[in-house]
């Protein structure tokens, strides 16, 4: 079956010293967990610290974005090959904050996804609806569009090499979490959408939930049939909270 994955999305937070403390704390706290995959996604400048501190551990690390271009004159961008050079396994792609604040489109996100895969990174493709979209009954249409961006451009095989994260925008950083039933409904819909092209790939695809996942609600979310772990923002900045969520993944595996 699918191994749960708990990934921390640190966003634009921390200092060198804080990153070091957090990584050391997480490393000590998850040592011995064997059934859950754990990953951290620090800001780009701190990836080398993850590479230094986590190299001998079972914890993987990744970036929060990747360029859609392989290299060259693209000021300010970071290529998938560079991320591999720093030992990254994962790259978060299409987070709602990048869609909202950086104008990322499904077409651009599909190119980033392809760059990640072709360089041996595992993309974590974020999808999710705003509150307004949910309230007007558009949740399925919106997440379908987000998934179809990659499905249409790259084909279903691309999902054999990636992870999906369902992150309702109204739940991100708000303290309001989707109920387990609300999340499960969308996760099942997403899996079905992939299954309509390949049941085998859909069955193997990890679909994470993200949006105010915390120690107090992680277990019941991860217990849902189609929820295979979490993408954790705020709670990934506190070692004790992140470790407790990893523990929920370990216990639900
Ligand atoms: P949150 O963020 O856990 O702080 O809601 C999740 C995310 O944006 O990935």
Tab-separated table of C-alpha atoms and ligand atoms in Angstrom:
chain	number	residue	atom	x	y	z
A	1	UNK	CA	0.000	0.000	0.000
A	2	UNK	CA	0.941	3.668	-0.105
A	3	UNK	CA	3.472	4.790	2.475
A	4	UNK	CA	2.369	7.936	4.265
A	5	UNK	CA	4.429	11.071	3.595
A	6	UNK	CA	4.604	14.023	5.958
A	7	UNK	CA	6.288	17.022	4.334
A	8	UNK	CA	7.017	20.360	5.997
A	9	UNK	CA	6.618	23.508	3.928
A	10	UNK	CA	8.572	26.141	5.832
A	11	UNK	CA	7.604	28.920	3.428
A	12	UNK	CA	9.691	32.112	3.837
A	13	UNK	CA	10.545	31.629	7.487
A	14	UNK	CA	13.580	31.202	9.687
A	15	UNK	CA	17.238	32.065	9.975
A	16	UNK	CA	20.313	29.871	9.593
A	17	UNK	CA	20.347	29.276	13.325
A	18	UNK	CA	16.620	28.478	13.468
A	19	UNK	CA	16.849	26.140	10.483
A	20	UNK	CA	19.718	24.289	12.159
A	21	UNK	CA	17.832	23.912	15.459
A	22	UNK	CA	14.637	22.831	13.741
A	23	UNK	CA	16.382	20.231	11.592
A	24	UNK	CA	18.293	18.825	14.559
A	25	UNK	CA	15.080	18.661	16.601
A	26	UNK	CA	13.161	16.893	13.848
A	27	UNK	CA	16.027	14.506	13.219
A	28	UNK	CA	16.107	13.427	16.850
A	29	UNK	CA	12.319	13.227	17.113
A	30	UNK	CA	11.602	11.056	14.085
A	31	UNK	CA	14.579	8.709	14.466
A	32	UNK	CA	13.182	5.216	14.760
A	33	UNK	CA	10.000	5.879	12.771
A	34	UNK	CA	9.989	3.331	9.972
A	35	UNK	CA	6.603	3.371	8.307
A	36	UNK	CA	6.316	7.040	7.442
A	37	UNK	CA	8.330	9.075	4.939
A	38	UNK	CA	9.358	12.463	6.328
A	39	UNK	CA	10.502	15.472	4.298
A	40	UNK	CA	11.270	19.123	4.950
A	41	UNK	CA	11.162	21.963	2.409
A	42	UNK	CA	13.204	24.908	3.746
A	43	UNK	CA	13.787	28.125	1.798
A	44	UNK	CA	16.384	27.774	-1.000
A	45	UNK	CA	19.326	29.337	0.913
A	46	UNK	CA	18.972	26.819	3.743
A	47	UNK	CA	18.894	23.678	1.612
A	48	UNK	CA	22.604	23.197	2.181
A	49	UNK	CA	21.954	22.950	5.912
A	50	UNK	CA	19.441	20.168	5.282
A	51	UNK	CA	21.982	18.448	3.052
A	52	UNK	CA	24.636	18.730	5.782
A	53	UNK	CA	22.485	17.652	8.710
A	54	UNK	CA	20.162	15.096	7.151
A	55	UNK	CA	22.467	13.245	4.768
A	56	UNK	CA	22.809	10.232	7.058
A	57	UNK	CA	19.172	10.280	8.182
A	58	UNK	CA	15.974	8.890	6.643
A	59	UNK	CA	14.563	12.416	6.322
A	60	UNK	CA	14.395	13.786	2.793
A	61	UNK	CA	14.407	17.444	1.819
A	62	UNK	CA	13.081	19.479	-1.030
A	63	UNK	CA	12.436	22.937	-2.396
A	64	UNK	CA	9.292	25.078	-2.404
A	65	UNK	CA	9.472	25.818	-6.132
A	66	UNK	CA	11.557	25.031	-9.213
A	67	UNK	CA	12.164	26.795	-12.501
A	68	UNK	CA	10.331	25.625	-15.601
A	69	UNK	CA	13.571	26.198	-17.523
A	70	UNK	CA	16.601	23.886	-17.519
A	71	UNK	CA	19.106	26.743	-17.148
A	72	UNK	CA	20.449	29.920	-18.673
A	73	UNK	CA	19.462	33.583	-18.591
A	74	UNK	CA	16.571	33.426	-16.129
A	75	UNK	CA	17.499	35.840	-13.365
A	76	UNK	CA	16.406	34.770	-9.922
A	77	UNK	CA	15.319	31.258	-10.847
A	78	UNK	CA	16.629	27.949	-9.516
A	79	UNK	CA	16.830	24.908	-11.773
A	80	UNK	CA	15.884	21.333	-10.983
A	81	UNK	CA	19.491	20.259	-11.639
A	82	UNK	CA	20.727	22.731	-8.998
A	83	UNK	CA	18.244	21.316	-6.513
A	84	UNK	CA	19.518	17.812	-7.250
A	85	UNK	CA	23.017	19.134	-6.623
A	86	UNK	CA	21.894	20.012	-3.096
A	87	UNK	CA	20.441	16.544	-2.587
A	88	UNK	CA	16.786	17.480	-2.890
A	89	UNK	CA	14.323	14.654	-3.400
A	90	UNK	CA	11.143	16.740	-3.617
A	91	UNK	CA	10.002	20.053	-5.110
A	92	UNK	CA	6.704	21.656	-4.176
A	93	UNK	CA	5.028	22.865	-7.380
A	94	UNK	CA	2.067	25.182	-7.868
A	95	UNK	CA	1.442	26.106	-4.252
A	96	UNK	CA	-1.592	28.383	-3.988
A	97	UNK	CA	0.612	31.190	-2.660
A	98	UNK	CA	2.619	31.048	-5.882
A	99	UNK	CA	-0.553	30.889	-7.969
A	100	UNK	CA	-1.894	33.901	-6.067
A	101	UNK	CA	1.181	36.099	-5.522
A	102	UNK	CA	3.328	35.098	-8.499
A	103	UNK	CA	0.595	34.596	-11.061
A	104	UNK	CA	1.499	30.975	-11.768
A	105	UNK	CA	-0.808	29.310	-14.273
A	106	UNK	CA	-1.609	25.646	-14.812
A	107	UNK	CA	0.436	25.718	-18.032
A	108	UNK	CA	3.517	27.078	-16.229
A	109	UNK	CA	3.053	24.641	-13.363
A	110	UNK	CA	2.925	21.722	-15.820
A	111	UNK	CA	6.299	22.823	-17.213
A	112	UNK	CA	7.775	23.008	-13.713
A	113	UNK	CA	6.393	19.550	-12.994
A	114	UNK	CA	8.051	18.199	-16.148
A	115	UNK	CA	11.390	19.827	-15.267
A	116	UNK	CA	11.283	18.254	-11.818
A	117	UNK	CA	10.496	14.780	-13.127
A	118	UNK	CA	13.055	14.859	-15.909
A	119	UNK	CA	15.749	15.748	-13.363
A	120	UNK	CA	14.776	13.002	-10.939
A	121	UNK	CA	12.968	15.193	-8.418
A	122	UNK	CA	9.576	14.182	-7.052
A	123	UNK	CA	7.147	17.063	-7.607
A	124	UNK	CA	4.514	17.712	-4.956
A	125	UNK	CA	1.737	19.237	-7.056
A	126	UNK	CA	-0.578	21.467	-5.011
A	127	UNK	CA	-4.231	21.846	-5.971
A	128	UNK	CA	-7.133	23.447	-4.140
A	129	UNK	CA	-10.088	25.786	-4.244
A	130	UNK	CA	-10.735	29.160	-2.616
A	131	UNK	CA	-13.590	29.682	-0.181
A	132	UNK	CA	-15.597	31.507	-2.821
A	133	UNK	CA	-15.127	28.628	-5.246
A	134	UNK	CA	-16.200	26.091	-2.603
A	135	UNK	CA	-19.247	28.102	-1.636
A	136	UNK	CA	-20.329	28.376	-5.242
A	137	UNK	CA	-20.049	24.624	-5.741
A	138	UNK	CA	-16.946	24.731	-7.928
A	139	UNK	CA	-14.534	22.676	-5.816
A	140	UNK	CA	-14.409	19.679	-8.151
A	141	UNK	CA	-14.158	21.806	-11.270
A	142	UNK	CA	-11.259	23.787	-9.815
A	143	UNK	CA	-9.198	20.851	-8.582
A	144	UNK	CA	-9.912	18.979	-11.829
A	145	UNK	CA	-8.511	21.928	-13.772
A	146	UNK	CA	-5.394	21.968	-11.594
A	147	UNK	CA	-4.828	18.227	-12.102
A	148	UNK	CA	-5.658	18.363	-15.807
A	149	UNK	CA	-2.959	20.992	-16.355
A	150	UNK	CA	-0.352	18.282	-15.762
A	151	UNK	CA	-2.452	15.365	-17.024
A	152	UNK	CA	-3.083	16.952	-20.416
A	153	UNK	CA	0.449	18.302	-20.913
A	154	UNK	CA	2.464	15.392	-19.523
A	155	UNK	CA	0.127	12.400	-19.577
A	156	UNK	CA	-0.925	10.106	-16.749
A	157	UNK	CA	2.547	8.542	-16.512
A	158	UNK	CA	3.780	11.796	-14.971
A	159	UNK	CA	1.749	10.905	-11.872
A	160	UNK	CA	3.784	7.733	-11.394
A	161	UNK	CA	6.675	10.056	-10.446
A	162	UNK	CA	4.915	12.661	-8.327
A	163	UNK	CA	2.804	13.394	-5.288
A	164	UNK	CA	-0.388	15.480	-5.167
A	165	UNK	CA	-1.321	17.751	-2.266
A	166	UNK	CA	-4.931	18.840	-1.837
A	167	UNK	CA	-4.757	22.196	-0.097
A	168	UNK	CA	-8.030	24.086	0.173
A	169	UNK	CA	-6.948	27.739	0.092
A	170	UNK	CA	-9.451	28.636	2.840
A	171	UNK	CA	-7.697	26.198	5.200
A	172	UNK	CA	-4.120	27.367	4.623
A	173	UNK	CA	-2.734	29.270	7.576
A	174	UNK	CA	-6.222	30.073	8.835
A	175	UNK	CA	-6.571	27.513	11.610
A	176	UNK	CA	-9.702	26.256	9.830
A	177	UNK	CA	-9.119	22.668	8.722
A	178	UNK	CA	-11.229	20.751	6.223
A	179	UNK	CA	-13.150	18.065	8.063
A	180	UNK	CA	-11.888	14.551	7.397
A	181	UNK	CA	-15.040	13.896	5.367
A	182	UNK	CA	-14.652	17.075	3.291
A	183	UNK	CA	-11.024	16.275	2.551
A	184	UNK	CA	-11.675	12.600	1.823
A	185	UNK	CA	-14.377	13.530	-0.679
A	186	UNK	CA	-11.959	15.664	-2.714
A	187	UNK	CA	-9.094	13.167	-2.384
A	188	UNK	CA	-11.340	10.387	-3.719
A	189	UNK	CA	-12.392	12.635	-6.591
A	190	UNK	CA	-8.743	13.376	-7.467
A	191	UNK	CA	-7.783	9.722	-7.328
A	192	UNK	CA	-10.751	8.839	-9.517
A	193	UNK	CA	-9.699	11.433	-12.057
A	194	UNK	CA	-6.273	9.792	-12.378
A	195	UNK	CA	-7.856	6.312	-12.294
A	196	UNK	CA	-9.932	7.165	-15.336
A	197	UNK	CA	-6.610	7.139	-17.221
A	198	UNK	CA	-4.719	4.509	-15.211
A	199	UNK	CA	-6.051	2.651	-12.184
A	200	UNK	CA	-2.581	1.338	-11.400
A	201	UNK	CA	-1.027	4.806	-11.262
A	202	UNK	CA	-3.979	6.156	-9.252
A	203	UNK	CA	-3.669	3.335	-6.717
A	204	UNK	CA	0.005	4.118	-6.175
A	205	UNK	CA	-0.329	7.911	-6.085
A	206	UNK	CA	0.144	9.605	-2.726
A	207	UNK	CA	-2.361	12.398	-2.159
A	208	UNK	CA	-1.491	14.583	0.840
A	209	UNK	CA	-3.819	16.914	2.679
A	210	UNK	CA	-2.596	20.418	3.514
A	211	UNK	CA	-4.268	23.282	5.330
A	212	UNK	CA	-3.926	23.805	9.085
A	213	UNK	CA	-2.960	20.198	9.748
A	214	UNK	CA	-1.857	20.003	13.377
A	215	UNK	CA	-1.068	17.374	16.005
A	216	UNK	CA	-4.698	17.491	17.138
A	217	UNK	CA	-6.292	16.714	13.773
A	218	UNK	CA	-3.604	14.829	11.838
A	219	UNK	CA	-4.554	11.307	12.905
A	220	UNK	CA	-8.191	11.504	11.849
A	221	UNK	CA	-7.287	13.104	8.530
A	222	UNK	CA	-4.592	10.542	7.729
A	223	UNK	CA	-6.963	7.738	8.728
A	224	UNK	CA	-9.153	8.527	5.701
A	225	UNK	CA	-8.884	6.016	2.880
A	226	UNK	CA	-7.514	8.421	0.273
A	227	UNK	CA	-5.404	10.698	2.502
A	228	UNK	CA	-1.800	9.544	2.392
A	229	UNK	CA	-0.141	12.103	4.616
A	230	UNK	CA	0.173	15.851	4.934
A	231	UNK	CA	1.836	18.986	3.625
A	232	UNK	CA	2.363	21.013	6.765
A	233	UNK	CA	2.952	24.770	6.887
A	234	UNK	CA	2.747	26.514	10.247
A	235	UNK	CA	3.045	23.378	12.355
A	236	UNK	CA	6.215	22.332	10.508
A	237	UNK	CA	8.094	25.239	12.106
A	238	UNK	CA	7.793	23.742	15.587
A	239	UNK	CA	9.780	20.541	15.968
A	240	UNK	CA	7.434	19.063	18.578
A	241	UNK	CA	4.330	19.668	16.450
A	242	UNK	CA	5.900	18.359	13.274
A	243	UNK	CA	7.199	15.261	15.057
A	244	UNK	CA	3.716	14.616	16.505
A	245	UNK	CA	2.226	14.776	13.000
A	246	UNK	CA	4.915	12.383	11.730
A	247	UNK	CA	3.963	10.087	14.601
A	248	UNK	CA	0.332	10.176	13.439
A	249	UNK	CA	1.570	9.099	9.988
A	250	UNK	CA	3.676	6.318	11.479
A	251	UNK	CA	0.773	5.038	13.579
A	252	UNK	CA	-1.662	5.134	10.662
A	253	UNK	CA	0.609	3.364	8.186
B	1	LIG	P1	-0.620	25.548	6.893
B	1	LIG	O1	0.007	25.588	5.412
B	1	LIG	O2	-0.331	24.181	7.451
B	1	LIG	O3	0.061	26.645	7.631
B	1	LIG	O4	-2.097	25.783	6.739
B	1	LIG	C1	-0.013	24.474	4.560
B	1	LIG	C2	0.605	24.823	3.242
B	1	LIG	O5	0.420	25.960	2.768
B	1	LIG	O6	1.302	23.985	2.628
